[in-house]
PDB file of C-alpha atoms and ligand atoms in Angstrom:
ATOM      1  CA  UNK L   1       2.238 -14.121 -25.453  1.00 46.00           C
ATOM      2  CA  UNK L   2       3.698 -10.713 -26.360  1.00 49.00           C
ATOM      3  CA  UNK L   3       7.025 -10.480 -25.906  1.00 52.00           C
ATOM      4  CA  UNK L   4       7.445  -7.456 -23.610  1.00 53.00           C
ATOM      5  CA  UNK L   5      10.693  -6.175 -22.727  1.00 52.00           C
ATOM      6  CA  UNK L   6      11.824  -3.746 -20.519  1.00 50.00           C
ATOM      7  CA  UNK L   7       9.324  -0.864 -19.781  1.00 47.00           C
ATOM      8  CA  UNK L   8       6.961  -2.137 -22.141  1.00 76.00           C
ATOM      9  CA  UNK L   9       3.873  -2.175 -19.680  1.00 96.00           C
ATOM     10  CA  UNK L  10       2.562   1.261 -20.800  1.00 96.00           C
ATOM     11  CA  UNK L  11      -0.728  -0.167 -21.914  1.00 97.00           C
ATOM     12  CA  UNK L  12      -1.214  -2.029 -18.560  1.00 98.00           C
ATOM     13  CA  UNK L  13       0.131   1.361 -16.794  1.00 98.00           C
ATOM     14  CA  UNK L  14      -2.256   3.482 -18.506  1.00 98.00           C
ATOM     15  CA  UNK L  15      -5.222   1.172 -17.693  1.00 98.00           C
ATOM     16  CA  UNK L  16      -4.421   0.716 -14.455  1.00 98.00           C
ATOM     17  CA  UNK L  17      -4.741   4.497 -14.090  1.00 98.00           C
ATOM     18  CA  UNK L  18      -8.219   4.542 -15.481  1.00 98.00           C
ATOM     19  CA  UNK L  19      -9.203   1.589 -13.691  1.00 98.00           C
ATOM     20  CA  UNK L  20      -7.962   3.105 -10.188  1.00 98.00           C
ATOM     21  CA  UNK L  21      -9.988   6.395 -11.059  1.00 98.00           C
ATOM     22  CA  UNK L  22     -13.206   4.861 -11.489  1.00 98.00           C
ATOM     23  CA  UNK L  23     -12.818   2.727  -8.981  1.00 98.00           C
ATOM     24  CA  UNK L  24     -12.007   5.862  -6.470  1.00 98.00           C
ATOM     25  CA  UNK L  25     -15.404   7.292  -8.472  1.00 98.00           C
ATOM     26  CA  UNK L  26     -17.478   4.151  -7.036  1.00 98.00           C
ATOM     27  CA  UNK L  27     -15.993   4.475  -3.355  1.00 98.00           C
ATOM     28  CA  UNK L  28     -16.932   8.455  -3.506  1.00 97.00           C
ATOM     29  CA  UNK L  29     -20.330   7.744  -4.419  1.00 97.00           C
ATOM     30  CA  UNK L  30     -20.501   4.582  -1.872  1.00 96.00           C
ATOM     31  CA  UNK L  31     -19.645   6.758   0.783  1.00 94.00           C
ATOM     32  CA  UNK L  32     -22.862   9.210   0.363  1.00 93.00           C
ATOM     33  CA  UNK L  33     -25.299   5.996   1.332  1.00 92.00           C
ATOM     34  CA  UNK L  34     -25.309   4.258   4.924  1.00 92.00           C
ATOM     35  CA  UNK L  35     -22.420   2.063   4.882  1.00 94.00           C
ATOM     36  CA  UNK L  36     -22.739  -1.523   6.227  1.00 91.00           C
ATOM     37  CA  UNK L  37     -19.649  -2.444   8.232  1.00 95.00           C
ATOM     38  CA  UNK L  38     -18.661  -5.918   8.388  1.00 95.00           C
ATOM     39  CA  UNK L  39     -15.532  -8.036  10.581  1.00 95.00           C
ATOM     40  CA  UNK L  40     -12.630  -9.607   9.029  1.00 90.00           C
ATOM     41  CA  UNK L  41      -9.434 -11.141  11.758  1.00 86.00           C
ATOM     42  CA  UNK L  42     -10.757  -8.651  14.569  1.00 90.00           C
ATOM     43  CA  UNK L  43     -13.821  -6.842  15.618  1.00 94.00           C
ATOM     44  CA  UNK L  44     -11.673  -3.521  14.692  1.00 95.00           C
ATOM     45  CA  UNK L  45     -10.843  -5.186  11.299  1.00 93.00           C
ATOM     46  CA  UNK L  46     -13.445  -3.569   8.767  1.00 95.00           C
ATOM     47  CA  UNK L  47     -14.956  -4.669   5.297  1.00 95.00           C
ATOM     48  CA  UNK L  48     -17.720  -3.377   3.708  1.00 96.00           C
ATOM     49  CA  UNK L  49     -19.843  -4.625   0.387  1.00 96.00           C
ATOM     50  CA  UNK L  50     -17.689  -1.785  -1.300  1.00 97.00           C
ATOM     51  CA  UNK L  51     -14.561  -3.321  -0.781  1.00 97.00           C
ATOM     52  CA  UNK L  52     -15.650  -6.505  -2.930  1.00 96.00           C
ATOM     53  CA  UNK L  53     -17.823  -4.501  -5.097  1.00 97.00           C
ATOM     54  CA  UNK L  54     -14.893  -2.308  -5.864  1.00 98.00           C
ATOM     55  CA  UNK L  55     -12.138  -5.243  -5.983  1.00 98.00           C
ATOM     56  CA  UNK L  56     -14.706  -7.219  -8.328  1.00 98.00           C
ATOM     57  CA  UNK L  57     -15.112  -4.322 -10.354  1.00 98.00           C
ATOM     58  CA  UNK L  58     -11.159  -3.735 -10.849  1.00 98.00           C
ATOM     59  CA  UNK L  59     -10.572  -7.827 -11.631  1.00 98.00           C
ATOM     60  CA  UNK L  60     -13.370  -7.723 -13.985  1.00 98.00           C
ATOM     61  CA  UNK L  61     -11.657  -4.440 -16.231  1.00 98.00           C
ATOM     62  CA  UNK L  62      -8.427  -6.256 -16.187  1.00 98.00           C
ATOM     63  CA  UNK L  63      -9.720  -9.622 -17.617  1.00 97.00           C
ATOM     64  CA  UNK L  64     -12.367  -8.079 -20.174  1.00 97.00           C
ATOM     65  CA  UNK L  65      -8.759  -5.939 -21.456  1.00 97.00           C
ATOM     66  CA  UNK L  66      -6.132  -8.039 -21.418  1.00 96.00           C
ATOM     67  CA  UNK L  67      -8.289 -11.753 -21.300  1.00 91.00           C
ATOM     68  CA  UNK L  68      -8.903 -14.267 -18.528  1.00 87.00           C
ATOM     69  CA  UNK L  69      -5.893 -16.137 -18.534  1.00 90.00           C
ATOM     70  CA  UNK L  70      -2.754 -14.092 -19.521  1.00 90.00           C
ATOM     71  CA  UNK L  71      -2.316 -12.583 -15.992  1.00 96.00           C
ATOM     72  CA  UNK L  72      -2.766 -13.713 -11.823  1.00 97.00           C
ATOM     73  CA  UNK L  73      -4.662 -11.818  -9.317  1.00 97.00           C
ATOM     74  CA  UNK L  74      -4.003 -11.073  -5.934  1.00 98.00           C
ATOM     75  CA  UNK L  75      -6.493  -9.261  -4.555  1.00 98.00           C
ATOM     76  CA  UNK L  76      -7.480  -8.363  -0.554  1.00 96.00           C
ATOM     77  CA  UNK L  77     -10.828  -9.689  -0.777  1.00 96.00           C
ATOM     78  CA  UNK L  78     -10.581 -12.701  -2.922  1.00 96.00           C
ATOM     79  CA  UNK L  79      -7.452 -14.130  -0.291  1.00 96.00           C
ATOM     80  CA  UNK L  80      -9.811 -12.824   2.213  1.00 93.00           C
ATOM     81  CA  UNK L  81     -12.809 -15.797   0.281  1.00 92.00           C
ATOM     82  CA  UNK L  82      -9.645 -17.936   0.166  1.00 94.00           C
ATOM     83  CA  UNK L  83      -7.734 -17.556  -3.068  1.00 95.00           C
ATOM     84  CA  UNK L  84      -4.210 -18.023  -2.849  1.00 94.00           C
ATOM     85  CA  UNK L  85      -1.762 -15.670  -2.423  1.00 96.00           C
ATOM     86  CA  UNK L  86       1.164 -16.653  -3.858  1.00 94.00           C
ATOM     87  CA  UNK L  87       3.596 -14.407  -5.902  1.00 96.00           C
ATOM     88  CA  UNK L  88       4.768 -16.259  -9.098  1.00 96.00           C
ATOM     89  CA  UNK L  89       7.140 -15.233 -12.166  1.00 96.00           C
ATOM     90  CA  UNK L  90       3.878 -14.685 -13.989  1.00 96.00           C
ATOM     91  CA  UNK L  91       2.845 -11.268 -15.057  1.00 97.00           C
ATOM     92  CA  UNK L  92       0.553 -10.315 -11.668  1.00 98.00           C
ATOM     93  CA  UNK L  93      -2.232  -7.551 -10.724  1.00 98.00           C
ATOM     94  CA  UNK L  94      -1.904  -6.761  -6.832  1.00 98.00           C
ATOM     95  CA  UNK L  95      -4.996  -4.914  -5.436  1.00 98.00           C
ATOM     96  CA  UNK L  96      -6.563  -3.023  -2.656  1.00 98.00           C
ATOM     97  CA  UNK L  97      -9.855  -1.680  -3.575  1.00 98.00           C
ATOM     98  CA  UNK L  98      -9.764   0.210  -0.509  1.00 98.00           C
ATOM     99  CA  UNK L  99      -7.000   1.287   1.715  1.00 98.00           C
ATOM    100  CA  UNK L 100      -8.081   2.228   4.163  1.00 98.00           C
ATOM    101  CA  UNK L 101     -11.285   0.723   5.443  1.00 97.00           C
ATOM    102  CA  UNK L 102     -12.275   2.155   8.470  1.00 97.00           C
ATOM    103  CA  UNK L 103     -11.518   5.608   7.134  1.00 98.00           C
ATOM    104  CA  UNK L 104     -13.859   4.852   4.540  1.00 98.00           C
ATOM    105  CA  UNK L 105     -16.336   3.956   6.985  1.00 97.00           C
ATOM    106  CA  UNK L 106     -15.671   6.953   9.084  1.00 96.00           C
ATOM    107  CA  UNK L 107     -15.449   9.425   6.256  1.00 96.00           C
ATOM    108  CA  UNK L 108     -11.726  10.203   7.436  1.00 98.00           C
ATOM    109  CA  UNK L 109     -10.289  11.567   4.366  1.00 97.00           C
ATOM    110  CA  UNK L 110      -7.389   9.320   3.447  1.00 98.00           C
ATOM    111  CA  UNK L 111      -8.782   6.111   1.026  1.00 98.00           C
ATOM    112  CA  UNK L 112      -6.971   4.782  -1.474  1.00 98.00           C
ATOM    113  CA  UNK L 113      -7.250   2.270  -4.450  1.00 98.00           C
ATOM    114  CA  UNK L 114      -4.080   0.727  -4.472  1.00 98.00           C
ATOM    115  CA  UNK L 115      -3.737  -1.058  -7.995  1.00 98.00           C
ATOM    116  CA  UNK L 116       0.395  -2.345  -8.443  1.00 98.00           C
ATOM    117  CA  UNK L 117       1.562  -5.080 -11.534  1.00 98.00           C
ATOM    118  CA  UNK L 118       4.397  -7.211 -11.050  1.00 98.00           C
ATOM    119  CA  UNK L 119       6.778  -9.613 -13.408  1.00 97.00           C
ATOM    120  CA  UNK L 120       9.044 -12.452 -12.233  1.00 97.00           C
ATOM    121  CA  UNK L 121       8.280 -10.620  -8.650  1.00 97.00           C
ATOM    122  CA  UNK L 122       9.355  -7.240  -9.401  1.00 97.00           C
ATOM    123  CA  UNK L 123       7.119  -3.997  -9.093  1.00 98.00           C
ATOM    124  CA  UNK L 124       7.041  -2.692 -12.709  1.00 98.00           C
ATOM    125  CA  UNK L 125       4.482  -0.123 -11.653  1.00 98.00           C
ATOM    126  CA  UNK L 126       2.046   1.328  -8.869  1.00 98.00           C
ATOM    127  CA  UNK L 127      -1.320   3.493  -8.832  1.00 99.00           C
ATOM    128  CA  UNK L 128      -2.497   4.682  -5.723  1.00 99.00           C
ATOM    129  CA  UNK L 129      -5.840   7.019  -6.200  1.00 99.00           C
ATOM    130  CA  UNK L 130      -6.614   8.688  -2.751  1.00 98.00           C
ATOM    131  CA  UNK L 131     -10.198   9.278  -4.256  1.00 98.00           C
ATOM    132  CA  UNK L 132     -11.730  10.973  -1.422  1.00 98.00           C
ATOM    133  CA  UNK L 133      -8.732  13.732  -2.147  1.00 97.00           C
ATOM    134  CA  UNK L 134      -8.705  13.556  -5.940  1.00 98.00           C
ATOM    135  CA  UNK L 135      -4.833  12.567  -5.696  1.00 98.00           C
ATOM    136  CA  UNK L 136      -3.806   9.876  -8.669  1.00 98.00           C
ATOM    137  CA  UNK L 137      -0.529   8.532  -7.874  1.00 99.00           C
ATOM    138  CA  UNK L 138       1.365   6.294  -9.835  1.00 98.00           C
ATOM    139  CA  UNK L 139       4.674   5.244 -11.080  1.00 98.00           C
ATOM    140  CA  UNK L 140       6.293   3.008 -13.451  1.00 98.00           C
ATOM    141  CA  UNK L 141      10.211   1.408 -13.191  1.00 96.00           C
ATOM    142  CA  UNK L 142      12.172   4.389 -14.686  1.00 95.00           C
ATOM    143  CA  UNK L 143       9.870   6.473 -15.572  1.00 96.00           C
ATOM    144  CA  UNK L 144       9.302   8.822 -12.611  1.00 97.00           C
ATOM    145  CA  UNK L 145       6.681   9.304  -9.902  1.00 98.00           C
ATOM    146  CA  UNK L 146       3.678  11.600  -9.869  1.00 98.00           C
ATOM    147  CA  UNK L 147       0.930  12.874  -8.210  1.00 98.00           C
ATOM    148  CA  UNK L 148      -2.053  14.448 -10.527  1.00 98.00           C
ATOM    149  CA  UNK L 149       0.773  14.313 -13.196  1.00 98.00           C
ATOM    150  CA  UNK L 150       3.094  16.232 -11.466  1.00 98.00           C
ATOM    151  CA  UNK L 151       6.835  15.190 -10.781  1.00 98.00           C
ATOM    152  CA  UNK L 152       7.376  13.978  -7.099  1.00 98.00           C
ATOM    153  CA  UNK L 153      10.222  13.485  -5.236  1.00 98.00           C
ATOM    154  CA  UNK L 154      11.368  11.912  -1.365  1.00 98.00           C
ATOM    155  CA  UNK L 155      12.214  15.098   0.958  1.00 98.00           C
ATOM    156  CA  UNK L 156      16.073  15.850   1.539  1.00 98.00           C
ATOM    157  CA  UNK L 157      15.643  15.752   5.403  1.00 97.00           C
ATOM    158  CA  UNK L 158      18.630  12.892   6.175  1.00 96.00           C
ATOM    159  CA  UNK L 159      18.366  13.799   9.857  1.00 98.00           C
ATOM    160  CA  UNK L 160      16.205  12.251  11.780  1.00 98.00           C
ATOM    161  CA  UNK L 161      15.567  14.695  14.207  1.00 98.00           C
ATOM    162  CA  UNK L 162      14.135  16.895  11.610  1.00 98.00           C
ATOM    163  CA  UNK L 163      11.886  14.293  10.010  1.00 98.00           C
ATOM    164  CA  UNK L 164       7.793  13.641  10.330  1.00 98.00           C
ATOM    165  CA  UNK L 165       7.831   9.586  10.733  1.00 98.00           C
ATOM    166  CA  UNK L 166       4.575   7.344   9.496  1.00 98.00           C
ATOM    167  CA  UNK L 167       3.415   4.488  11.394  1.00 97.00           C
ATOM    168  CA  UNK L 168      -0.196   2.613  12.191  1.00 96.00           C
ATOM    169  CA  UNK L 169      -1.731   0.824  15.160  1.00 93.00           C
ATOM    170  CA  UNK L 170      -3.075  -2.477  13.151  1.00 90.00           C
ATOM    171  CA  UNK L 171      -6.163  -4.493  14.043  1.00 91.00           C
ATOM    172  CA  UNK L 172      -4.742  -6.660  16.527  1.00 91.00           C
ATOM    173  CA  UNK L 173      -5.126  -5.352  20.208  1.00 93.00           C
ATOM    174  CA  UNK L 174      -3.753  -8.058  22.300  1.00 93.00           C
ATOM    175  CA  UNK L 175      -2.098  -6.034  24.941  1.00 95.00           C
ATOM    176  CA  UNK L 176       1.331  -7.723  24.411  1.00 95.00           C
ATOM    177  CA  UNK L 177       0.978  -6.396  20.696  1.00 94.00           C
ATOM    178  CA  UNK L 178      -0.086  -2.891  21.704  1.00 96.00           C
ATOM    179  CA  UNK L 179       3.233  -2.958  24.340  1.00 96.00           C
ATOM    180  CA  UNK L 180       5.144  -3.334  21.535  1.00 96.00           C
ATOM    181  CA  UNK L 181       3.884  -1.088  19.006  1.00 97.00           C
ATOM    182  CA  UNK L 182       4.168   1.920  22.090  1.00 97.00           C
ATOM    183  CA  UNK L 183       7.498   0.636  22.849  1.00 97.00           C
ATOM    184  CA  UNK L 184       8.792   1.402  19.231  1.00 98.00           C
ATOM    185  CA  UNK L 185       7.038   4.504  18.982  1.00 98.00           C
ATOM    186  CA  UNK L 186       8.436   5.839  22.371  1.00 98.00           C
ATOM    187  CA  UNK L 187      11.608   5.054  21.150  1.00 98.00           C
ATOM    188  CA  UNK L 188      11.382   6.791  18.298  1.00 98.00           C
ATOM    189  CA  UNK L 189       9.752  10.026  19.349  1.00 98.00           C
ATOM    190  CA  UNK L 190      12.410  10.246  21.976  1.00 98.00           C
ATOM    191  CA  UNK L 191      14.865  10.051  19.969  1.00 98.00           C
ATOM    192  CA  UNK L 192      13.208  12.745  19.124  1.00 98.00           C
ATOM    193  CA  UNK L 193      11.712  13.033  15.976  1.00 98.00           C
ATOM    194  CA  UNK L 194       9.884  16.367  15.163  1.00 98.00           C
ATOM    195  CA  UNK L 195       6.011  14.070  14.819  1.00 98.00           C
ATOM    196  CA  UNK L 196       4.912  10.925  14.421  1.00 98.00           C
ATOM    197  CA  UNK L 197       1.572  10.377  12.339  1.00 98.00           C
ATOM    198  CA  UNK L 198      -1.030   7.617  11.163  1.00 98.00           C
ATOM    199  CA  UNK L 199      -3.195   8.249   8.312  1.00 98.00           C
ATOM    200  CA  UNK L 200      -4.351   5.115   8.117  1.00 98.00           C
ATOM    201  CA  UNK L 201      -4.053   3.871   4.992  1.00 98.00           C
ATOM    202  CA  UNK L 202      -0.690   2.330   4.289  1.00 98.00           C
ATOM    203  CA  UNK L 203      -1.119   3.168   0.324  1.00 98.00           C
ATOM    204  CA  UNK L 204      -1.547   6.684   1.038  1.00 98.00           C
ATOM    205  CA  UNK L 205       0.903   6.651   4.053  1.00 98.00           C
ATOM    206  CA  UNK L 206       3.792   5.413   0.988  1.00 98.00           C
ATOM    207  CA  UNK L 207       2.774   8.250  -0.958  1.00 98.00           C
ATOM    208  CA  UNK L 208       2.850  10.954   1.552  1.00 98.00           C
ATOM    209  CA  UNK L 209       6.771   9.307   2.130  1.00 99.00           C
ATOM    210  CA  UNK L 210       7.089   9.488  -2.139  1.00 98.00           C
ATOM    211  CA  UNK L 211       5.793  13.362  -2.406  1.00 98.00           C
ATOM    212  CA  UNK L 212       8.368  14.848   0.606  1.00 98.00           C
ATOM    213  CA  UNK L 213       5.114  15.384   3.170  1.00 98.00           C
ATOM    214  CA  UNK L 214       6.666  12.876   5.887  1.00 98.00           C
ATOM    215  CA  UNK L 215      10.322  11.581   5.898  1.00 98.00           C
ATOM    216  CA  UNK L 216       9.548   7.898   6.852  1.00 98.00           C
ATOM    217  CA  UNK L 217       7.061   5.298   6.973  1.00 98.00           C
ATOM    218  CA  UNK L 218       7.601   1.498   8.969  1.00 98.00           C
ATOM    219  CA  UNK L 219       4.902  -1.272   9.645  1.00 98.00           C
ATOM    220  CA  UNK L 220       4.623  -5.083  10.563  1.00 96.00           C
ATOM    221  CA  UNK L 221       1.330  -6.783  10.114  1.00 95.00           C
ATOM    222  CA  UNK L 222       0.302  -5.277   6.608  1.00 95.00           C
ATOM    223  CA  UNK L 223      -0.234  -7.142   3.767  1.00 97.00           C
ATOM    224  CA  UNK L 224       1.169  -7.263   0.306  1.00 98.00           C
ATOM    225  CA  UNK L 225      -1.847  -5.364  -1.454  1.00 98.00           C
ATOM    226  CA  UNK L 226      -1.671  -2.587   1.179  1.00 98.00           C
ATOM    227  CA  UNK L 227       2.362  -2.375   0.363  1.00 98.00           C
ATOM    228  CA  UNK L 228       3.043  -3.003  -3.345  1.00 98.00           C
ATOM    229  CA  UNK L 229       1.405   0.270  -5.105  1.00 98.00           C
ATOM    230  CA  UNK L 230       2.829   2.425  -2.675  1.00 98.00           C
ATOM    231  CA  UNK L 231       6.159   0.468  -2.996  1.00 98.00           C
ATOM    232  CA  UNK L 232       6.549   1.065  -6.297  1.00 98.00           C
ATOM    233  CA  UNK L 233       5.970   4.814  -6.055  1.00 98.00           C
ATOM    234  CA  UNK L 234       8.007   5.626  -3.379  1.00 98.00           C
ATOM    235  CA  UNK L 235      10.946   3.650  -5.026  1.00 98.00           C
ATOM    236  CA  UNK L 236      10.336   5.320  -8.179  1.00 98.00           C
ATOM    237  CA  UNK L 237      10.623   8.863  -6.059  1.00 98.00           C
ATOM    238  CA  UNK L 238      13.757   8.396  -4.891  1.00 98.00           C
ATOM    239  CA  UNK L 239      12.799   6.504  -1.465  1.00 98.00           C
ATOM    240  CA  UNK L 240      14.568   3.423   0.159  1.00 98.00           C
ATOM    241  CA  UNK L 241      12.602   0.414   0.815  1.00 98.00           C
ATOM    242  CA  UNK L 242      13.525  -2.153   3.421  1.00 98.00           C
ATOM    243  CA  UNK L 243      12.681  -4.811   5.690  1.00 98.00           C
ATOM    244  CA  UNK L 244      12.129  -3.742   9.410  1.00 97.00           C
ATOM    245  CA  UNK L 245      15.601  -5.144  10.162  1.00 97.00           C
ATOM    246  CA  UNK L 246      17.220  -3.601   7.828  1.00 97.00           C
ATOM    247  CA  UNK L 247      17.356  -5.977   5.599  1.00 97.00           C
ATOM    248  CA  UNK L 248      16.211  -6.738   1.942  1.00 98.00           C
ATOM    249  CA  UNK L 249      12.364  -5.789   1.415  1.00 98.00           C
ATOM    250  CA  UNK L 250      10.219  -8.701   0.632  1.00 98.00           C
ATOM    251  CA  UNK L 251       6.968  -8.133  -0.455  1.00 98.00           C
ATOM    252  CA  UNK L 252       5.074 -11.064   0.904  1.00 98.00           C
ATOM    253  CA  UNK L 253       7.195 -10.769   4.417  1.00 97.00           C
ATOM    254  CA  UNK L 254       4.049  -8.231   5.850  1.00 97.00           C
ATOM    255  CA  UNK L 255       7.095  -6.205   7.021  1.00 97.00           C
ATOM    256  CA  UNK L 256       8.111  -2.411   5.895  1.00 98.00           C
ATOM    257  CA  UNK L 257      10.300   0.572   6.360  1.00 98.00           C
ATOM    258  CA  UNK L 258      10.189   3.298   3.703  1.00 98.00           C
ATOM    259  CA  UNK L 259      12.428   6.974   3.685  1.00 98.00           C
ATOM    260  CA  UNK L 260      13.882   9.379   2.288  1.00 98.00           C
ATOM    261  CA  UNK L 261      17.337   8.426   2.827  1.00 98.00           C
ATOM    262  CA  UNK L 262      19.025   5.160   3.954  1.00 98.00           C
ATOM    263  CA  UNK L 263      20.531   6.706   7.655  1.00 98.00           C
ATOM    264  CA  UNK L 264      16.208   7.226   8.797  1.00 98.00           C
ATOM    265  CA  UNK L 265      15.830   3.431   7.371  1.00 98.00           C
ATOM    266  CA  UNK L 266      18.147   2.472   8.908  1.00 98.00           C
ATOM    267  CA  UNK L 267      17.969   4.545  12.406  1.00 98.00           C
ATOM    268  CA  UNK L 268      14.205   3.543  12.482  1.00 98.00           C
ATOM    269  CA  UNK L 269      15.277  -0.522  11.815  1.00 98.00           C
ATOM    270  CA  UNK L 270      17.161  -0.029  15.348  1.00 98.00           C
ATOM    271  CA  UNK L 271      14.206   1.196  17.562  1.00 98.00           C
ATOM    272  CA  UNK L 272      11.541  -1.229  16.473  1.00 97.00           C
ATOM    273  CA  UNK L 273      10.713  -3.711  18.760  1.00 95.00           C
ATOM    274  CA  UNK L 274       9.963  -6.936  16.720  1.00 95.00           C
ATOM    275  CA  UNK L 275       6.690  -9.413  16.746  1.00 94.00           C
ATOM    276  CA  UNK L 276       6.015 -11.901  14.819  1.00 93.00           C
ATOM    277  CA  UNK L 277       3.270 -11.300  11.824  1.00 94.00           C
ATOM    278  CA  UNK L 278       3.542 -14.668   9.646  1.00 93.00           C
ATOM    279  CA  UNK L 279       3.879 -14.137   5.797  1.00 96.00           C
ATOM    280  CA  UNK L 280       1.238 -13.390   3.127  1.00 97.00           C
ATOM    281  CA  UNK L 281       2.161 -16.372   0.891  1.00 94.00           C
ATOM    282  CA  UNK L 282       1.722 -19.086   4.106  1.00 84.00           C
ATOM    283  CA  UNK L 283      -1.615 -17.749   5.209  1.00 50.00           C
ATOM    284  CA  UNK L 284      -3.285 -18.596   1.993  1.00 43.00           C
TER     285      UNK L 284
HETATM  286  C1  LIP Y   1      -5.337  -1.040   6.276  1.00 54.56           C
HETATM  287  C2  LIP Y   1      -4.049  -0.266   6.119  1.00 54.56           C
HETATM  288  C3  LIP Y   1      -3.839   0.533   7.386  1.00 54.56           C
HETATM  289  C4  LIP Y   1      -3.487  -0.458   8.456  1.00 54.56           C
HETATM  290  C5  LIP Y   1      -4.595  -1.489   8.641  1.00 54.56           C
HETATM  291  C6  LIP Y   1      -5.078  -2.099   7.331  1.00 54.56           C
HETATM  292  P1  LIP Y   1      -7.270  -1.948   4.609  1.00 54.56           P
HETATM  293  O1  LIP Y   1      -5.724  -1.615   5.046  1.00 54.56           O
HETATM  294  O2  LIP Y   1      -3.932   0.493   5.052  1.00 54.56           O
HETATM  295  O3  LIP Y   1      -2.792   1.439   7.233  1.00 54.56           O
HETATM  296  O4  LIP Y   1      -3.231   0.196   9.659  1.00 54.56           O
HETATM  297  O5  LIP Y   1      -4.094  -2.497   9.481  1.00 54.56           O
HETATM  298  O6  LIP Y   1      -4.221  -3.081   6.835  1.00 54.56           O
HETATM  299  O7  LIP Y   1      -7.645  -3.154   5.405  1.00 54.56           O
HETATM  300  O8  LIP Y   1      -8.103  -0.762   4.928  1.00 54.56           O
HETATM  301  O9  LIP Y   1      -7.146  -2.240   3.148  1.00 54.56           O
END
């Protein structure tokens, strides 16, 4: 194999980039016919045949340009057909086809293609296309973050009391589950906050953190292809990345809190009520 060093992914980068637009072209169009909405975990836990049209799509580009064998895939719907989903030290493609599912299906206008490349388990870079707004994303370890190839950068708000925080519902409404997800947001917008919002797409949701629109961004129950693009760009922008306790962020742990600043991590680690969510790489 090529021996790559540091920041040597550019030709990977660039594809993914092209890849993620005309993937975000094949959602747009998608979304003009009657969309068939299918179940995954939950009755409130979309798919549709554009998800693994799209996700087939994506996999297929990436094999025909850089060969069958020299990189691993871990994409939503293959796991969801029961491929593994294991992180290795091998050079590996993390996808979402689209982020954001149910928006898709509602025409709600936040969907993303959430494309993100990893070596010995480190983001090297992340592409998020929110197609239905035209808004390419990306960013690559040390080379800045953009949106439609402009520089972006994590807001300056380090109080929390002036800050717009992120968060989602999930697909799991078990009451005891609900509870807890009110109990952290009551917390939280009494502490106060100026707003809490869900876009609901985590992809998107990361950038939105990334470009300065909202200060903060937490969530248990996602899944590594929902968190890794959006990872890497909001790192890239200047953002902190952690686990919901505070701790070190683990990308298979289905656990996040991203910010502008380390004190809104950190304040936002303290009000969350905890459940448990299992890990990507056991559910396989
Ligand atoms: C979705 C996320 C969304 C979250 C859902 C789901 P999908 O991803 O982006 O923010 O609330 O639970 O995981 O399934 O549309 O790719």
């Amino acid at each position: 194999m090529e021996n790559h060093t540091e920041a040597s992914w550019q030709m990977e980068y660039d594809f993914a980039v092209e890849v993620a637009r005309k993937a975000g072209e094949e959602i747009r169009k998608a979304g003009e016919s009657e969309i068939k909405i299918m179940t995954k975990s939950s009755t409130v836990d979309l798919v549709t045949k554009t998800d693994e049209r799209v996700e087939k799509i994506i996999i297929g580009s990436l094999k025909q340009k850089f060969g069958e064998d020299a990189h691993s895939f871990i994409g939503e719907e293959s796991v969801a057909k029961g491929e593994p989903c294991i992180l290795t030290d091998k050079p590996t493609w993390i996808i979402d086809p689209v982020d954001g599912t149910t928006n898709f299906v509602h025409g709600f206008p936040f969907v993303a293609v959430s494309i993100a490349f990893a070596v010995n388990k480190q983001l090297e870079f992340g592409v998020v296309y929110s197609c239905l707004e035209d808004k390419m994303y990306k960013a690559s370890k040390g080379k800045g973050a953009f949106c439609n190839d402009e520089p972006i950068q994590v807001s300056d708000v380090k109080d929390i009391h002036r800050s717009i925080i992120i968060s989602e519902h999930g697909t799991d409404r078990s009451p005891d589950k609900v509870n807890k997800i009110f109990s952290t947001m009551q917390k939280i917008l009494c502490i106060p906050v100026h707003g809490i919002r869900s876009p609901g797409s985590a992809a998107v949701n990361m950038c939105l953190v990334a470009s300065g629109s909202a200060d903060a961004y937490y969530h248990m129950g996602i899944h590594c292809w929902d968190m890794a693009g959006g990872a890497a760009i909001v790192t890239e922008a200047g953002g902190v990345i952690m686990d919901i306790s505070g701790g070190t962020f683990d990308l298979m742990s289905r656990r996040l809190i991203v910010a502008s600043s380390r004190v809104i991590a950190e304040r936002i680690a303290k009000a969350i009520t905890e459940f448990p969510v299992g890990r990507d790489d056991t559910e396989a």
